[in-house]
PDB file of C-alpha atoms in Angstrom:
ATOM      1  CA  MET A   2       0.000   0.000   0.000  1.00 44.00           C
ATOM      2  CA  SER A   3       1.738   3.103  -1.233  1.00 39.00           C
ATOM      3  CA  LYS A   4       0.182   5.436   1.332  1.00 48.00           C
ATOM      4  CA  LYS A   5       2.094   3.938   4.238  1.00 48.00           C
ATOM      5  CA  GLY A   6       4.238   6.526   5.949  1.00 47.00           C
ATOM      6  CA  PHE A   7       2.955   9.502   3.951  1.00 52.00           C
ATOM      7  CA  GLY A   8       0.294  12.160   4.478  1.00 68.00           C
ATOM      8  CA  GLN A   9      -2.804  12.021   6.671  1.00 85.00           C
ATOM      9  CA  LEU A  10      -3.501   8.849   8.603  1.00 96.00           C
ATOM     10  CA  SER A  11      -7.017   7.732   7.606  1.00 97.00           C
ATOM     11  CA  ALA A  12      -9.414   5.331   9.313  1.00 98.00           C
ATOM     12  CA  LEU A  13     -12.654   3.711   8.190  1.00 98.00           C
ATOM     13  CA  VAL A  14     -14.878   3.100  11.227  1.00 98.00           C
ATOM     14  CA  VAL A  15     -17.840   0.743  10.845  1.00 98.00           C
ATOM     15  CA  GLY A  16     -20.677  -0.027  13.268  1.00 97.00           C
ATOM     16  CA  GLU A  17     -21.770   1.339  16.669  1.00 95.00           C
ATOM     17  CA  SER A  18     -25.300   2.258  15.573  1.00 94.00           C
ATOM     18  CA  TRP A  19     -28.696   0.692  16.243  1.00 91.00           C
ATOM     19  CA  ILE A  20     -32.467   1.170  16.129  1.00 94.00           C
ATOM     20  CA  LYS A  21     -34.650   0.478  19.164  1.00 93.00           C
ATOM     21  CA  HIS A  22     -38.319  -0.477  18.783  1.00 94.00           C
ATOM     22  CA  THR A  23     -39.957  -0.191  22.197  1.00 96.00           C
ATOM     23  CA  THR A  24     -43.338  -1.392  23.450  1.00 96.00           C
ATOM     24  CA  HIS A  25     -44.845   0.875  26.147  1.00 96.00           C
ATOM     25  CA  MET A  26     -47.415  -0.784  28.406  1.00 97.00           C
ATOM     26  CA  LYS A  27     -49.709   1.607  30.340  1.00 96.00           C
ATOM     27  CA  GLY A  28     -52.479  -0.290  32.042  1.00 97.00           C
ATOM     28  CA  PHE A  29     -54.957  -1.534  29.425  1.00 97.00           C
ATOM     29  CA  ASP A  30     -53.236   0.379  26.617  1.00 97.00           C
ATOM     30  CA  HIS A  31     -49.952   0.044  24.844  1.00 96.00           C
ATOM     31  CA  PHE A  32     -48.093   1.763  22.030  1.00 95.00           C
ATOM     32  CA  HIS A  33     -44.763   1.539  20.232  1.00 96.00           C
ATOM     33  CA  SER A  34     -41.920   3.977  19.654  1.00 97.00           C
ATOM     34  CA  THR A  35     -38.789   3.725  17.532  1.00 96.00           C
ATOM     35  CA  GLU A  36     -35.475   5.428  18.218  1.00 96.00           C
ATOM     36  CA  TYR A  37     -32.176   5.538  16.339  1.00 95.00           C
ATOM     37  CA  GLU A  38     -28.939   5.732  18.359  1.00 94.00           C
ATOM     38  CA  GLU A  39     -25.190   5.854  17.812  1.00 93.00           C
ATOM     39  CA  GLY A  40     -22.551   4.873  20.345  1.00 93.00           C
ATOM     40  CA  ALA A  41     -19.398   6.024  18.584  1.00 93.00           C
ATOM     41  CA  GLY A  42     -19.623   9.759  19.316  1.00 95.00           C
ATOM     42  CA  GLU A  43     -16.917  10.055  21.964  1.00 96.00           C
ATOM     43  CA  PHE A  44     -14.602   7.731  20.052  1.00 97.00           C
ATOM     44  CA  LEU A  45     -15.013   9.568  16.736  1.00 97.00           C
ATOM     45  CA  GLU A  46     -14.447  12.933  18.391  1.00 97.00           C
ATOM     46  CA  ALA A  47     -11.408  11.653  20.270  1.00 97.00           C
ATOM     47  CA  VAL A  48      -9.581  10.128  17.307  1.00 97.00           C
ATOM     48  CA  SER A  49     -10.432  12.918  14.859  1.00 97.00           C
ATOM     49  CA  SER A  50      -9.341  15.666  17.249  1.00 96.00           C
ATOM     50  CA  GLY A  51      -6.272  13.513  17.880  1.00 96.00           C
ATOM     51  CA  GLY A  52      -5.237  13.878  14.253  1.00 95.00           C
ATOM     52  CA  ILE A  53      -6.819  10.936  12.414  1.00 97.00           C
ATOM     53  CA  ASP A  54      -8.982  11.494   9.350  1.00 97.00           C
ATOM     54  CA  VAL A  55     -12.082   9.362   9.973  1.00 97.00           C
ATOM     55  CA  THR A  56     -14.806   8.119   7.654  1.00 98.00           C
ATOM     56  CA  TYR A  57     -17.752   6.686   9.595  1.00 98.00           C
ATOM     57  CA  ILE A  58     -20.116   4.066   8.154  1.00 98.00           C
ATOM     58  CA  ARG A  59     -23.101   3.239  10.369  1.00 97.00           C
ATOM     59  CA  GLY A  60     -24.298  -0.342  10.573  1.00 96.00           C
ATOM     60  CA  HIS A  61     -27.289   0.164   8.280  1.00 96.00           C
ATOM     61  CA  GLU A  62     -25.071   1.885   5.693  1.00 97.00           C
ATOM     62  CA  VAL A  63     -22.676  -1.024   5.114  1.00 97.00           C
ATOM     63  CA  SER A  64     -24.689  -2.370   2.182  1.00 96.00           C
ATOM     64  CA  SER A  65     -24.601   0.924   0.309  1.00 96.00           C
ATOM     65  CA  ARG A  66     -21.401   2.619   1.464  1.00 97.00           C
ATOM     66  CA  PHE A  67     -18.750   0.063   2.365  1.00 98.00           C
ATOM     67  CA  PRO A  68     -16.069  -0.160  -0.364  1.00 98.00           C
ATOM     68  CA  THR A  69     -16.591  -2.947  -2.890  1.00 97.00           C
ATOM     69  CA  SER A  70     -13.114  -2.890  -4.406  1.00 98.00           C
ATOM     70  CA  LEU A  71      -9.626  -3.305  -2.999  1.00 98.00           C
ATOM     71  CA  GLU A  72      -8.596  -0.033  -4.615  1.00 97.00           C
ATOM     72  CA  ARG A  73     -11.286   1.894  -2.711  1.00 97.00           C
ATOM     73  CA  LEU A  74     -10.568   0.117   0.569  1.00 98.00           C
ATOM     74  CA  GLU A  75      -6.885   0.954   0.249  1.00 97.00           C
ATOM     75  CA  ASP A  76      -7.796   4.637   0.505  1.00 97.00           C
ATOM     76  CA  TYR A  77      -7.737   3.920   4.256  1.00 98.00           C
ATOM     77  CA  ASP A  78      -4.792   2.993   6.469  1.00 98.00           C
ATOM     78  CA  VAL A  79      -6.872   1.134   9.054  1.00 98.00           C
ATOM     79  CA  VAL A  80     -10.377  -0.347   9.268  1.00 98.00           C
ATOM     80  CA  VAL A  81     -12.183  -0.413  12.623  1.00 98.00           C
ATOM     81  CA  ILE A  82     -15.125  -2.791  13.139  1.00 98.00           C
ATOM     82  CA  SER A  83     -17.118  -2.300  16.329  1.00 98.00           C
ATOM     83  CA  ASP A  84     -20.386  -3.930  17.416  1.00 98.00           C
ATOM     84  CA  VAL A  85     -21.706  -4.924  14.003  1.00 98.00           C
ATOM     85  CA  GLY A  86     -21.901  -8.579  12.995  1.00 98.00           C
ATOM     86  CA  ALA A  87     -20.611 -10.524  10.019  1.00 98.00           C
ATOM     87  CA  ASN A  88     -24.116 -10.849   8.530  1.00 98.00           C
ATOM     88  CA  THR A  89     -24.230  -7.105   7.921  1.00 98.00           C
ATOM     89  CA  PHE A  90     -21.238  -7.416   5.579  1.00 98.00           C
ATOM     90  CA  LEU A  91     -22.345 -10.689   3.977  1.00 98.00           C
ATOM     91  CA  LEU A  92     -26.100 -10.201   3.531  1.00 97.00           C
ATOM     92  CA  THR A  93     -26.197  -6.936   1.617  1.00 96.00           C
ATOM     93  CA  ASP A  94     -29.358  -5.733  -0.108  1.00 95.00           C
ATOM     94  CA  ASP A  95     -28.389  -7.126  -3.505  1.00 95.00           C
ATOM     95  CA  THR A  96     -27.732 -10.594  -2.116  1.00 95.00           C
ATOM     96  CA  PHE A  97     -30.415 -10.887   0.582  1.00 96.00           C
ATOM     97  CA  LEU A  98     -33.264  -8.999  -1.119  1.00 95.00           C
ATOM     98  CA  ARG A  99     -32.508  -9.571  -4.784  1.00 97.00           C
ATOM     99  CA  SER A 100     -30.504 -12.857  -4.795  1.00 97.00           C
ATOM    100  CA  LYS A 101     -27.658 -11.252  -6.749  1.00 97.00           C
ATOM    101  CA  PRO A 102     -24.012 -12.297  -6.325  1.00 96.00           C
ATOM    102  CA  THR A 103     -21.936  -9.483  -4.831  1.00 96.00           C
ATOM    103  CA  VAL A 104     -18.412  -8.968  -3.579  1.00 97.00           C
ATOM    104  CA  ASN A 105     -17.704 -10.568  -0.203  1.00 98.00           C
ATOM    105  CA  ARG A 106     -16.813  -7.509   1.861  1.00 98.00           C
ATOM    106  CA  LEU A 107     -15.123  -9.573   4.585  1.00 98.00           C
ATOM    107  CA  SER A 108     -12.938 -11.367   2.031  1.00 98.00           C
ATOM    108  CA  LEU A 109     -12.092  -7.904   0.734  1.00 98.00           C
ATOM    109  CA  ILE A 110     -10.950  -6.844   4.214  1.00 98.00           C
ATOM    110  CA  ALA A 111      -8.874 -10.024   4.496  1.00 98.00           C
ATOM    111  CA  ASP A 112      -7.155  -9.241   1.180  1.00 98.00           C
ATOM    112  CA  TYR A 113      -6.668  -5.626   2.274  1.00 98.00           C
ATOM    113  CA  VAL A 114      -4.849  -6.736   5.451  1.00 98.00           C
ATOM    114  CA  GLN A 115      -2.817  -9.313   3.540  1.00 98.00           C
ATOM    115  CA  ARG A 116      -1.541  -6.485   1.325  1.00 98.00           C
ATOM    116  CA  GLY A 117      -0.610  -4.215   4.236  1.00 98.00           C
ATOM    117  CA  GLY A 118      -3.808  -2.654   5.596  1.00 98.00           C
ATOM    118  CA  GLY A 119      -4.609  -2.448   9.299  1.00 98.00           C
ATOM    119  CA  LEU A 120      -7.632  -4.004  11.038  1.00 98.00           C
ATOM    120  CA  LEU A 121      -8.894  -3.340  14.564  1.00 98.00           C
ATOM    121  CA  MET A 122     -11.918  -5.155  15.959  1.00 98.00           C
ATOM    122  CA  VAL A 123     -13.460  -3.629  19.095  1.00 98.00           C
ATOM    123  CA  GLY A 124     -15.680  -5.676  21.379  1.00 98.00           C
ATOM    124  CA  GLY A 125     -19.413  -5.516  21.872  1.00 98.00           C
ATOM    125  CA  TYR A 126     -22.559  -7.615  21.731  1.00 98.00           C
ATOM    126  CA  LEU A 127     -22.110  -8.017  17.953  1.00 98.00           C
ATOM    127  CA  SER A 128     -18.323  -8.300  17.787  1.00 98.00           C
ATOM    128  CA  PHE A 129     -16.142 -11.437  17.634  1.00 98.00           C
ATOM    129  CA  THR A 130     -18.699 -14.253  18.327  1.00 98.00           C
ATOM    130  CA  GLY A 131     -21.193 -12.048  20.129  1.00 98.00           C
ATOM    131  CA  ILE A 132     -24.487 -12.488  21.934  1.00 98.00           C
ATOM    132  CA  ASP A 133     -26.041 -15.900  21.246  1.00 98.00           C
ATOM    133  CA  GLY A 134     -23.234 -16.418  18.706  1.00 98.00           C
ATOM    134  CA  ARG A 135     -24.863 -13.912  16.332  1.00 98.00           C
ATOM    135  CA  ALA A 136     -21.782 -11.889  15.331  1.00 98.00           C
ATOM    136  CA  ARG A 137     -20.368 -15.054  13.693  1.00 98.00           C
ATOM    137  CA  TYR A 138     -16.893 -13.753  12.774  1.00 98.00           C
ATOM    138  CA  GLY A 139     -15.416 -17.159  13.579  1.00 98.00           C
ATOM    139  CA  MET A 140     -17.283 -18.507  10.546  1.00 97.00           C
ATOM    140  CA  SER A 141     -16.163 -15.666   8.297  1.00 98.00           C
ATOM    141  CA  PRO A 142     -13.072 -14.790   6.219  1.00 98.00           C
ATOM    142  CA  LEU A 143     -11.824 -12.691   9.151  1.00 98.00           C
ATOM    143  CA  ALA A 144     -11.330 -15.751  11.358  1.00 98.00           C
ATOM    144  CA  ASP A 145      -7.862 -16.309   9.902  1.00 98.00           C
ATOM    145  CA  VAL A 146      -7.021 -12.593   9.956  1.00 98.00           C
ATOM    146  CA  LEU A 147      -7.788 -11.606  13.548  1.00 98.00           C
ATOM    147  CA  PRO A 148      -5.029 -12.148  16.144  1.00 98.00           C
ATOM    148  CA  VAL A 149      -7.401 -14.193  18.317  1.00 98.00           C
ATOM    149  CA  GLU A 150      -9.319 -17.454  18.141  1.00 98.00           C
ATOM    150  CA  LEU A 151     -13.064 -17.027  18.625  1.00 98.00           C
ATOM    151  CA  LEU A 152     -15.394 -19.146  20.732  1.00 98.00           C
ATOM    152  CA  ALA A 153     -18.114 -21.191  19.033  1.00 97.00           C
ATOM    153  CA  PHE A 154     -20.792 -19.886  21.426  1.00 98.00           C
ATOM    154  CA  ASP A 155     -21.881 -16.687  23.168  1.00 98.00           C
ATOM    155  CA  ASP A 156     -18.573 -15.117  24.226  1.00 98.00           C
ATOM    156  CA  ARG A 157     -19.766 -12.235  26.417  1.00 98.00           C
ATOM    157  CA  ILE A 158     -18.271 -11.943  29.890  1.00 98.00           C
ATOM    158  CA  GLU A 159     -20.212  -9.500  32.058  1.00 98.00           C
ATOM    159  CA  VAL A 160     -18.229  -8.025  34.944  1.00 98.00           C
ATOM    160  CA  PRO A 161     -20.646  -5.685  36.781  1.00 98.00           C
ATOM    161  CA  GLU A 162     -18.164  -5.278  39.642  1.00 98.00           C
ATOM    162  CA  GLY A 163     -15.564  -3.937  37.198  1.00 98.00           C
ATOM    163  CA  ALA A 164     -12.696  -5.596  35.333  1.00 98.00           C
ATOM    164  CA  VAL A 165      -9.327  -3.978  36.061  1.00 98.00           C
ATOM    165  CA  ALA A 166      -6.785  -4.641  33.326  1.00 98.00           C
ATOM    166  CA  GLU A 167      -3.359  -6.108  33.967  1.00 98.00           C
ATOM    167  CA  PHE A 168      -0.555  -5.501  31.492  1.00 98.00           C
ATOM    168  CA  ASP A 169       1.860  -8.046  30.067  1.00 98.00           C
ATOM    169  CA  VAL A 170       3.589  -5.454  27.842  1.00 98.00           C
ATOM    170  CA  PRO A 171       3.000  -2.050  29.482  1.00 97.00           C
ATOM    171  CA  ASP A 172       5.471  -0.270  27.188  1.00 96.00           C
ATOM    172  CA  HIS A 173       4.149  -1.611  23.873  1.00 97.00           C
ATOM    173  CA  ASP A 174       4.068   0.959  21.053  1.00 96.00           C
ATOM    174  CA  ALA A 175       0.341   0.328  20.551  1.00 97.00           C
ATOM    175  CA  LEU A 176      -0.258   1.985  23.942  1.00 97.00           C
ATOM    176  CA  GLY A 177       1.792   5.050  23.036  1.00 95.00           C
ATOM    177  CA  GLU A 178       2.733   6.806  26.238  1.00 93.00           C
ATOM    178  CA  THR A 179      -0.534   6.035  28.026  1.00 97.00           C
ATOM    179  CA  PRO A 180      -0.137   4.591  31.523  1.00 96.00           C
ATOM    180  CA  PRO A 181      -0.904   0.897  32.099  1.00 95.00           C
ATOM    181  CA  ARG A 182      -3.763   1.790  34.435  1.00 96.00           C
ATOM    182  CA  TRP A 183      -7.155   1.746  32.737  1.00 98.00           C
ATOM    183  CA  PRO A 184     -10.398   2.606  34.510  1.00 98.00           C
ATOM    184  CA  ALA A 185     -12.403  -0.538  35.218  1.00 98.00           C
ATOM    185  CA  LEU A 186     -14.407  -2.003  32.338  1.00 98.00           C
ATOM    186  CA  LEU A 187     -17.770  -3.722  32.769  1.00 98.00           C
ATOM    187  CA  GLY A 188     -17.378  -6.606  30.360  1.00 98.00           C
ATOM    188  CA  TYR A 189     -15.712  -7.986  27.243  1.00 98.00           C
ATOM    189  CA  ASN A 190     -15.793 -10.736  24.625  1.00 98.00           C
ATOM    190  CA  ARG A 191     -13.836 -13.820  25.648  1.00 98.00           C
ATOM    191  CA  VAL A 192     -11.239 -14.825  23.042  1.00 98.00           C
ATOM    192  CA  VAL A 193      -8.020 -16.842  22.961  1.00 98.00           C
ATOM    193  CA  ALA A 194      -4.845 -15.218  21.659  1.00 98.00           C
ATOM    194  CA  LYS A 195      -3.276 -17.000  18.694  1.00 98.00           C
ATOM    195  CA  PRO A 196       0.203 -18.435  19.329  1.00 98.00           C
ATOM    196  CA  ASP A 197       1.937 -15.836  17.161  1.00 97.00           C
ATOM    197  CA  ALA A 198       0.014 -12.870  18.615  1.00 98.00           C
ATOM    198  CA  GLN A 199       1.009 -10.695  21.575  1.00 98.00           C
ATOM    199  CA  VAL A 200      -1.243 -10.065  24.564  1.00 98.00           C
ATOM    200  CA  ILE A 201      -0.722  -6.525  25.817  1.00 98.00           C
ATOM    201  CA  ALA A 202      -3.498  -6.345  28.415  1.00 98.00           C
ATOM    202  CA  ARG A 203      -5.747  -8.919  30.036  1.00 98.00           C
ATOM    203  CA  TYR A 204      -8.295  -9.461  32.781  1.00 98.00           C
ATOM    204  CA  ARG A 205      -7.291 -12.537  34.747  1.00 97.00           C
ATOM    205  CA  ASP A 206      -6.570 -15.088  31.997  1.00 97.00           C
ATOM    206  CA  ASP A 207      -8.673 -13.416  29.308  1.00 98.00           C
ATOM    207  CA  PRO A 208      -7.092 -11.051  26.750  1.00 98.00           C
ATOM    208  CA  LEU A 209      -8.322  -7.458  26.600  1.00 98.00           C
ATOM    209  CA  LEU A 210      -5.858  -6.144  24.003  1.00 98.00           C
ATOM    210  CA  VAL A 211      -4.076  -8.401  21.520  1.00 98.00           C
ATOM    211  CA  VAL A 212      -1.963  -7.396  18.526  1.00 98.00           C
ATOM    212  CA  GLY A 213      -0.372  -9.280  15.690  1.00 98.00           C
ATOM    213  CA  THR A 214       0.228  -9.407  11.965  1.00 98.00           C
ATOM    214  CA  HIS A 215      -1.405 -11.019   8.958  1.00 98.00           C
ATOM    215  CA  GLY A 216       0.488 -11.011   5.701  1.00 98.00           C
ATOM    216  CA  ALA A 217       1.930  -7.525   5.297  1.00 98.00           C
ATOM    217  CA  GLY A 218      -0.676  -5.926   7.586  1.00 98.00           C
ATOM    218  CA  ARG A 219      -1.227  -5.437  11.291  1.00 98.00           C
ATOM    219  CA  VAL A 220      -4.253  -6.597  13.286  1.00 98.00           C
ATOM    220  CA  SER A 221      -5.521  -5.710  16.753  1.00 98.00           C
ATOM    221  CA  ALA A 222      -8.319  -6.914  18.993  1.00 98.00           C
ATOM    222  CA  PHE A 223      -9.657  -4.751  21.830  1.00 98.00           C
ATOM    223  CA  THR A 224     -12.147  -7.110  23.421  1.00 98.00           C
ATOM    224  CA  SER A 225     -14.050  -4.624  25.585  1.00 98.00           C
ATOM    225  CA  ASP A 226     -15.938  -1.640  24.180  1.00 98.00           C
ATOM    226  CA  LEU A 227     -15.257   1.929  23.114  1.00 97.00           C
ATOM    227  CA  ALA A 228     -18.713   3.035  24.351  1.00 95.00           C
ATOM    228  CA  PRO A 229     -21.278   2.091  27.038  1.00 95.00           C
ATOM    229  CA  HIS A 230     -22.228  -0.149  28.579  1.00 95.00           C
ATOM    230  CA  TRP A 231     -18.940  -2.076  28.847  1.00 98.00           C
ATOM    231  CA  ALA A 232     -17.011   1.212  28.653  1.00 98.00           C
ATOM    232  CA  PRO A 233     -18.423   3.231  31.585  1.00 97.00           C
ATOM    233  CA  PRO A 234     -18.276   7.014  31.927  1.00 97.00           C
ATOM    234  CA  GLU A 235     -15.024   6.752  33.897  1.00 98.00           C
ATOM    235  CA  PHE A 236     -13.361   5.145  30.863  1.00 98.00           C
ATOM    236  CA  LEU A 237     -14.860   7.570  28.332  1.00 97.00           C
ATOM    237  CA  ASP A 238     -13.853  10.541  30.503  1.00 97.00           C
ATOM    238  CA  TRP A 239     -10.384   9.160  31.239  1.00 98.00           C
ATOM    239  CA  GLU A 240      -7.722  11.726  30.424  1.00 97.00           C
ATOM    240  CA  HIS A 241      -5.833   9.183  28.308  1.00 98.00           C
ATOM    241  CA  TYR A 242      -8.863   7.879  26.357  1.00 98.00           C
ATOM    242  CA  GLN A 243      -7.937   9.848  23.239  1.00 97.00           C
ATOM    243  CA  ALA A 244      -4.237   8.996  23.382  1.00 97.00           C
ATOM    244  CA  LEU A 245      -4.977   5.294  23.826  1.00 98.00           C
ATOM    245  CA  TRP A 246      -7.133   5.044  20.707  1.00 98.00           C
ATOM    246  CA  VAL A 247      -4.926   7.286  18.581  1.00 97.00           C
ATOM    247  CA  SER A 248      -1.892   5.203  19.555  1.00 97.00           C
ATOM    248  CA  LEU A 249      -3.674   1.914  18.883  1.00 98.00           C
ATOM    249  CA  LEU A 250      -4.992   3.043  15.490  1.00 98.00           C
ATOM    250  CA  THR A 251      -1.628   4.477  14.521  1.00 97.00           C
ATOM    251  CA  TRP A 252       0.190   1.256  15.444  1.00 97.00           C
ATOM    252  CA  THR A 253      -2.392  -0.918  13.695  1.00 98.00           C
ATOM    253  CA  SER A 254      -2.177   1.178  10.541  1.00 97.00           C
ATOM    254  CA  GLY A 255       1.576   0.680  10.344  1.00 94.00           C
ATOM    255  CA  ARG A 256       1.976   4.442  10.341  1.00 78.00           C
ATOM    256  CA  TYR A 257       3.869   6.485  12.908  1.00 61.00           C
ATOM    257  CA  GLU A 258       2.184   9.841  12.927  1.00 53.00           C
ATOM    258  CA  ALA A 259      -1.243  11.468  12.725  1.00 48.00           C
ATOM    259  CA  GLY A 260      -2.072  14.925  11.455  1.00 49.00           C
ATOM    260  CA  ARG A 261      -5.129  17.105  11.908  1.00 46.00           C
ATOM    261  CA  GLY A 262      -8.150  14.873  11.591  1.00 53.00           C
ATOM    262  CA  SER A 263     -11.809  15.106  10.631  1.00 50.00           C
ATOM    263  CA  VAL A 264     -14.897  12.901  10.572  1.00 56.00           C
ATOM    264  CA  LYS A 265     -16.814  12.210   7.363  1.00 60.00           C
ATOM    265  CA  THR A 266     -20.160  10.415   7.506  1.00 60.00           C
ATOM    266  CA  ALA A 267     -21.400  10.853   3.947  1.00 48.00           C
TER     267      ALA A 267
END
């Protein structure tokens, strides 16, 4: 990838959006309401103000906006997938609604990493294996790319009392100069680090941050979340929140500097 080491560091962030359809019961009567929400706000603001040029694709936009060619995907130095399952990439409108063959977007990401792109997966209910096994990345082309092995069943570990990270490599470049003392997290996806990967942070025996390589590219897995509920206000408001994510994205991209960033959503 010719962009490595030159110009603005760019990231493609995918996921962290949802629609809630709620039933309200009031005595004899009931009604419904629908609400759209996004969870990536603090993260997008942090990394863009930290010098990374961000393009944001919401979960429901993957079918229409996610790149369908390697050339377009290589406009970005790193791809971030957070809380959106494999089906969203595989069952696009053309395939699911119209039974048309289309490019496999997850195979495209695998090829992108093989050629030198960066991939970061962030945890959530629809990351890694996910709630009830619905995220399904272990049955996707990304299974061989990620630096972790995925469970074959619901992988969520809820830690309501707070999970305090311990650090195996507190001075790793992916952490930048952030201190190895994270505010407590409230849960994560359980994974197993691959033999050739490096565990930077963990909770007990479970990895929280794992990094590695695939082909010419770098891959990272942050198994907790970048937003609530697993990332509580204390983590989002942590003075090193921005530096942590900028450092992790920069390392994963294979680049060593970030400029003045922005967020593009359309």
